[in-house]
Amino acid sequence: QDLTKELVFCTRKLWQLTKVKMLPTPAKFHYVFNLRDLSRIWEGMLHIDSENINTKPLILSLWKHECTRVIADRFTNADDKKWFDRTITRVITEELGEEEGALIPEEPYFVDFLRDPPEATGDEPDDVELEAPKIYEP
């Protein structure tokens, strides 16, 4: 619980650093960062069930995954991506300490497409479409 509160501040700090450093140019016109990015990061983090993410390394992995998907996936060159990876580690280390900074994996992945749709029970209406559950997990 305390880690999540601290990650709110870290997310805002990371977003502000990115917004100041990665300014739009004619070649990088899509480098526009706004408050909606912050809500997208937290929206993604809320897609996972709490029983699937019960350790500090998993929470930090999910946080980095969401920050990378929302912010760094826009970057067009390796230098910008390297800057973002260094900055994300620096923000965590400065705000949470060296120990937590060491817990962040290089490239975390979380997916929501590895589950099968539920089996039909026969009690569903004829027009029902059984879709795979959208459950986020490491």
Coordinates of N, CA and C in Angstrom, one line a residue:
Q1 N 0.8 -1.2 0.0 CA 0.0 0.0 0.0 C 0.9 1.3 0.0
D2 N 1.9 1.3 0.9 CA 2.8 2.5 0.9 C 3.5 2.6 -0.4
L3 N 4.0 1.5 -1.0 CA 4.7 1.5 -2.2 C 3.8 2.1 -3.3
T4 N 2.6 1.8 -3.4 CA 1.7 2.3 -4.4 C 1.6 3.9 -4.3
K5 N 1.5 4.4 -3.0 CA 1.4 5.8 -2.8 C 2.7 6.5 -3.3
E6 N 3.8 5.8 -3.0 CA 5.1 6.4 -3.5 C 5.2 6.4 -5.0
L7 N 4.7 5.3 -5.6 CA 4.7 5.2 -7.1 C 3.9 6.3 -7.8
V8 N 2.9 6.8 -7.1 CA 2.1 7.9 -7.7 C 3.0 9.1 -7.9
F9 N 3.8 9.4 -6.9 CA 4.8 10.6 -7.0 C 5.8 10.2 -8.0
C10 N 6.3 9.0 -8.0 CA 7.4 8.6 -9.0 C 6.9 8.7 -10.4
T11 N 5.6 8.4 -10.6 CA 5.0 8.4 -11.9 C 4.9 9.9 -12.4
R12 N 4.5 10.7 -11.5 CA 4.4 12.1 -11.9 C 5.8 12.7 -12.2
K13 N 6.8 12.4 -11.4 CA 8.1 12.9 -11.6 C 8.7 12.4 -12.9
L14 N 8.5 11.1 -13.2 CA 9.0 10.5 -14.4 C 8.3 11.2 -15.6
W15 N 7.0 11.4 -15.5 CA 6.3 12.1 -16.6 C 6.8 13.5 -16.8
Q16 N 7.0 14.2 -15.7 CA 7.5 15.6 -15.8 C 8.9 15.7 -16.5
L17 N 9.8 14.8 -16.0 CA 11.2 14.7 -16.6 C 11.1 14.4 -18.1
T18 N 10.2 13.5 -18.5 CA 10.1 13.1 -19.9 C 9.5 14.3 -20.7
K19 N 8.5 14.9 -20.1 CA 7.9 16.1 -20.8 C 8.9 17.2 -21.1
V20 N 9.8 17.4 -20.2 CA 10.7 18.5 -20.3 C 11.9 18.1 -21.3
K21 N 12.3 16.9 -21.2 CA 13.4 16.4 -22.0 C 13.0 16.1 -23.5
M22 N 11.9 15.4 -23.6 CA 11.5 14.9 -25.0 C 10.5 15.8 -25.6
L23 N 11.0 16.9 -26.1 CA 10.1 17.9 -26.7 C 9.9 17.5 -28.2
P24 N 8.7 17.9 -28.7 CA 8.4 17.6 -30.1 C 9.3 18.4 -31.0
T25 N 9.7 17.8 -32.1 CA 10.4 18.4 -33.2 C 9.7 18.0 -34.5
P26 N 10.1 18.5 -35.6 CA 9.5 18.1 -36.9 C 9.7 16.6 -37.1
A27 N 10.8 16.0 -36.7 CA 10.9 14.5 -36.9 C 10.2 13.7 -35.8
K28 N 10.0 14.4 -34.6 CA 9.4 13.7 -33.5 C 8.1 14.5 -33.1
F29 N 7.3 14.8 -34.0 CA 6.1 15.6 -33.7 C 5.1 14.9 -32.7
H30 N 5.2 13.6 -32.6 CA 4.3 12.9 -31.7 C 4.8 12.8 -30.2
Y31 N 6.0 13.5 -30.0 CA 6.5 13.5 -28.6 C 5.7 14.6 -27.8
V32 N 4.4 14.3 -27.6 CA 3.6 15.2 -26.9 C 3.0 14.4 -25.7
F33 N 3.3 14.9 -24.5 CA 2.9 14.2 -23.3 C 2.0 15.1 -22.5
N34 N 0.9 14.5 -22.1 CA -0.1 15.3 -21.3 C -0.6 14.5 -20.1
L35 N -1.5 15.1 -19.3 CA -2.0 14.4 -18.1 C -2.7 13.1 -18.4
R36 N -3.2 12.9 -19.6 CA -3.9 11.7 -19.9 C -2.9 10.5 -19.8
D37 N -1.6 10.8 -20.1 CA -0.6 9.7 -19.9 C -0.6 9.1 -18.5
L38 N -0.7 10.0 -17.5 CA -0.7 9.5 -16.1 C -1.9 8.6 -15.9
S39 N -3.0 9.0 -16.3 CA -4.2 8.2 -16.1 C -4.1 6.9 -16.8
R40 N -3.5 6.9 -18.0 CA -3.4 5.6 -18.8 C -2.4 4.6 -18.0
I41 N -1.4 5.2 -17.4 CA -0.5 4.3 -16.7 C -1.2 3.6 -15.5
W42 N -2.0 4.4 -14.8 CA -2.7 3.9 -13.6 C -3.9 3.0 -14.0
E43 N -4.5 3.3 -15.2 CA -5.5 2.5 -15.7 C -5.0 1.1 -16.0
G44 N -3.8 1.1 -16.6 CA -3.2 -0.2 -16.9 C -2.8 -1.0 -15.7
M45 N -2.4 -0.3 -14.6 CA -2.0 -1.0 -13.4 C -3.2 -1.6 -12.7
L46 N -4.3 -1.0 -12.9 CA -5.6 -1.5 -12.2 C -6.2 -2.7 -13.0
H47 N -5.6 -3.1 -14.1 CA -6.2 -4.2 -14.8 C -5.7 -5.6 -14.2
I48 N -4.9 -5.6 -13.3 CA -4.4 -6.8 -12.7 C -5.1 -7.1 -11.4
D49 N -5.3 -8.4 -11.2 CA -5.9 -8.8 -9.9 C -4.8 -8.7 -8.8
S50 N -5.3 -8.3 -7.6 CA -4.3 -8.2 -6.5 C -3.6 -9.5 -6.1
E51 N -4.3 -10.6 -6.3 CA -3.6 -11.9 -6.0 C -2.5 -12.2 -6.9
N52 N -2.5 -11.6 -8.1 CA -1.4 -11.9 -9.1 C -0.2 -11.0 -8.9
I53 N -0.4 -9.9 -8.1 CA 0.7 -9.0 -7.9 C 0.9 -8.7 -6.5
N54 N 1.5 -9.6 -5.8 CA 1.6 -9.5 -4.3 C 3.0 -9.2 -3.7
T55 N 3.9 -9.0 -4.6 CA 5.3 -8.7 -4.1 C 5.8 -7.4 -4.7
K56 N 6.8 -6.8 -4.0 CA 7.3 -5.5 -4.4 C 8.0 -5.6 -5.8
P57 N 8.8 -6.6 -6.1 CA 9.3 -6.7 -7.4 C 8.3 -6.8 -8.5
L58 N 7.2 -7.5 -8.3 CA 6.1 -7.5 -9.3 C 5.4 -6.2 -9.5
I59 N 5.2 -5.5 -8.4 CA 4.6 -4.1 -8.5 C 5.5 -3.2 -9.2
L60 N 6.8 -3.2 -8.9 CA 7.7 -2.3 -9.7 C 7.8 -2.8 -11.1
S61 N 7.7 -4.1 -11.4 CA 7.8 -4.5 -12.8 C 6.6 -4.0 -13.6
L62 N 5.4 -4.2 -12.9 CA 4.2 -3.7 -13.6 C 4.2 -2.2 -13.8
W63 N 4.7 -1.5 -12.8 CA 4.8 0.0 -13.0 C 5.7 0.4 -14.1
K64 N 6.9 -0.3 -14.2 CA 7.8 0.0 -15.3 C 7.2 -0.4 -16.7
H65 N 6.5 -1.5 -16.7 CA 5.8 -2.0 -17.9 C 4.8 -1.0 -18.4
E66 N 4.0 -0.5 -17.5 CA 3.0 0.5 -17.9 C 3.6 1.8 -18.3
C67 N 4.6 2.3 -17.6 CA 5.2 3.5 -18.0 C 5.9 3.4 -19.3
T68 N 6.5 2.3 -19.6 CA 7.1 2.0 -20.9 C 6.1 2.0 -22.0
R69 N 5.0 1.2 -21.8 CA 4.0 1.1 -22.8 C 3.3 2.5 -23.1
V70 N 3.1 3.3 -22.1 CA 2.4 4.5 -22.3 C 3.3 5.6 -22.8
I71 N 4.5 5.7 -22.3 CA 5.4 6.8 -22.6 C 6.5 6.4 -23.6
A72 N 7.3 5.4 -23.3 CA 8.5 5.1 -24.1 C 8.2 4.4 -25.4
D73 N 7.0 3.8 -25.6 CA 6.7 3.2 -26.9 C 6.6 4.3 -28.0
R74 N 6.5 5.5 -27.7 CA 6.4 6.6 -28.7 C 7.8 6.9 -29.2
F75 N 8.8 6.6 -28.5 CA 10.2 7.0 -28.9 C 10.6 6.3 -30.2
T76 N 11.3 7.0 -31.0 CA 11.7 6.5 -32.3 C 13.1 6.1 -32.4
N77 N 14.0 6.3 -31.5 CA 15.3 5.9 -31.6 C 15.8 5.3 -30.3
A78 N 16.9 4.6 -30.4 CA 17.5 3.8 -29.2 C 18.0 4.8 -28.1
D79 N 18.5 5.9 -28.5 CA 19.0 6.9 -27.5 C 17.9 7.4 -26.6
D80 N 16.8 7.7 -27.2 CA 15.6 8.1 -26.3 C 15.1 7.0 -25.4
K81 N 15.1 5.8 -25.9 CA 14.7 4.6 -25.1 C 15.7 4.4 -24.0
K82 N 17.0 4.5 -24.3 CA 18.0 4.3 -23.2 C 17.9 5.4 -22.2
W83 N 17.6 6.7 -22.6 CA 17.5 7.8 -21.6 C 16.3 7.4 -20.7
F84 N 15.2 6.9 -21.3 CA 14.0 6.6 -20.5 C 14.3 5.5 -19.5
D85 N 15.0 4.5 -19.9 CA 15.4 3.4 -19.0 C 16.2 3.9 -17.8
R86 N 17.2 4.7 -18.2 CA 18.1 5.2 -17.1 C 17.3 6.1 -16.2
T87 N 16.4 6.9 -16.7 CA 15.6 7.9 -15.9 C 14.6 7.1 -15.0
I88 N 14.0 6.1 -15.5 CA 13.0 5.4 -14.7 C 13.8 4.7 -13.5
T89 N 14.9 4.2 -13.7 CA 15.7 3.6 -12.6 C 16.2 4.7 -11.7
R90 N 16.6 5.9 -12.2 CA 17.1 7.0 -11.4 C 15.9 7.5 -10.5
V91 N 14.7 7.6 -11.0 CA 13.6 8.1 -10.2 C 13.3 7.2 -9.1
I92 N 13.3 5.9 -9.4 CA 13.0 4.9 -8.3 C 14.1 4.9 -7.3
T93 N 15.3 5.0 -7.7 CA 16.4 5.0 -6.7 C 16.4 6.2 -5.9
E94 N 16.2 7.4 -6.5 CA 16.1 8.6 -5.7 C 15.0 8.7 -4.7
E95 N 13.8 8.2 -5.1 CA 12.6 8.3 -4.3 C 12.4 7.1 -3.3
L96 N 12.8 5.9 -3.7 CA 12.5 4.7 -2.9 C 13.8 4.1 -2.4
G97 N 15.0 4.4 -2.9 CA 16.2 3.8 -2.5 C 16.9 2.9 -3.4
E98 N 18.1 2.6 -3.2 CA 18.9 1.7 -4.0 C 18.3 0.3 -4.1
E99 N 17.8 -0.2 -3.0 CA 17.3 -1.5 -2.9 C 16.1 -1.7 -3.9
E100 N 15.2 -0.8 -3.9 CA 14.1 -0.8 -4.8 C 14.5 -0.6 -6.3
G101 N 15.5 0.3 -6.5 CA 16.0 0.5 -7.8 C 16.6 -0.8 -8.4
A102 N 17.2 -1.6 -7.6 CA 17.8 -2.9 -8.1 C 16.7 -3.9 -8.4
L103 N 15.5 -3.7 -7.9 CA 14.4 -4.7 -8.2 C 13.8 -4.5 -9.5
I104 N 14.0 -3.4 -10.2 CA 13.4 -3.1 -11.5 C 14.0 -4.0 -12.6
P105 N 13.3 -4.8 -13.2 CA 13.8 -5.7 -14.3 C 14.1 -4.8 -15.5
E106 N 15.0 -5.4 -16.4 CA 15.4 -4.7 -17.6 C 14.2 -4.5 -18.5
E107 N 13.4 -5.5 -18.8 CA 12.3 -5.4 -19.7 C 11.1 -6.3 -19.2
P108 N 10.3 -5.8 -18.4 CA 9.2 -6.6 -17.9 C 8.0 -6.7 -18.9
Y109 N 7.3 -7.8 -18.9 CA 6.2 -8.0 -19.8 C 5.0 -8.5 -19.0
F110 N 3.8 -7.9 -19.2 CA 2.6 -8.4 -18.7 C 1.6 -8.5 -19.8
V111 N 0.9 -9.6 -19.8 CA 0.0 -9.9 -20.9 C -1.4 -10.2 -20.4
D112 N -2.4 -10.1 -21.3 CA -3.8 -10.4 -21.0 C -4.4 -11.3 -22.0
F113 N -3.7 -12.0 -22.8 CA -4.2 -12.8 -23.9 C -3.9 -14.3 -23.8
L114 N -3.5 -14.7 -22.7 CA -3.1 -16.1 -22.5 C -4.1 -17.0 -21.9
R115 N -5.3 -16.5 -21.7 CA -6.4 -17.3 -21.1 C -7.4 -17.7 -22.2
D116 N -8.0 -18.9 -22.0 CA -9.0 -19.4 -22.9 C -10.4 -18.8 -22.5
P117 N -11.3 -18.6 -23.4 CA -12.6 -18.1 -23.1 C -13.3 -19.2 -22.2
P118 N -14.3 -18.7 -21.4 CA -15.0 -19.7 -20.5 C -15.8 -20.7 -21.3
E119 N -16.0 -21.8 -20.8 CA -16.8 -22.9 -21.4 C -18.3 -22.5 -21.3
A120 N -19.0 -22.8 -22.4 CA -20.4 -22.6 -22.4 C -21.1 -23.6 -21.4
T121 N -22.1 -23.1 -20.7 CA -22.8 -24.0 -19.7 C -24.1 -24.5 -20.3
G122 N -24.5 -23.8 -21.4 CA -25.8 -24.2 -21.9 C -27.0 -23.3 -21.4
D123 N -26.7 -22.5 -20.4 CA -27.7 -21.6 -19.8 C -27.6 -20.2 -20.4
E124 N -26.7 -20.0 -21.3 CA -26.5 -18.7 -22.0 C -27.6 -18.5 -23.0
P125 N -27.9 -17.2 -23.3 CA -28.8 -17.0 -24.5 C -28.1 -17.4 -25.8
D126 N -28.8 -17.5 -26.8 CA -28.3 -18.0 -28.1 C -27.3 -17.0 -28.7
D127 N -27.5 -15.7 -28.4 CA -26.6 -14.7 -29.1 C -25.4 -14.3 -28.2
V128 N -25.1 -15.0 -27.2 CA -24.0 -14.6 -26.3 C -22.7 -15.0 -27.0
E129 N -21.7 -14.1 -26.8 CA -20.4 -14.3 -27.3 C -19.4 -14.5 -26.1
L130 N -18.9 -15.6 -26.0 CA -18.0 -15.9 -24.8 C -16.6 -15.4 -25.2
E131 N -16.1 -14.4 -24.5 CA -14.8 -13.8 -24.8 C -13.8 -14.2 -23.7
A132 N -12.5 -14.2 -24.1 CA -11.5 -14.5 -23.1 C -11.5 -13.4 -22.1
P133 N -11.3 -13.7 -20.8 CA -11.3 -12.7 -19.8 C -10.1 -11.8 -19.9
K134 N -10.2 -10.5 -19.6 CA -9.2 -9.5 -19.7 C -8.5 -9.5 -18.3
I135 N -7.7 -10.5 -18.0 CA -7.0 -10.5 -16.8 C -5.5 -10.3 -17.0
Y136 N -4.9 -9.3 -16.5 CA -3.5 -9.0 -16.7 C -2.7 -9.8 -15.7
E137 N -1.6 -10.4 -16.2 CA -0.8 -11.1 -15.3 C 0.7 -11.1 -15.8
P138 N 1.6 -11.3 -14.9 CA 3.0 -11.4 -15.3 C 3.4 -12.6 -16.1

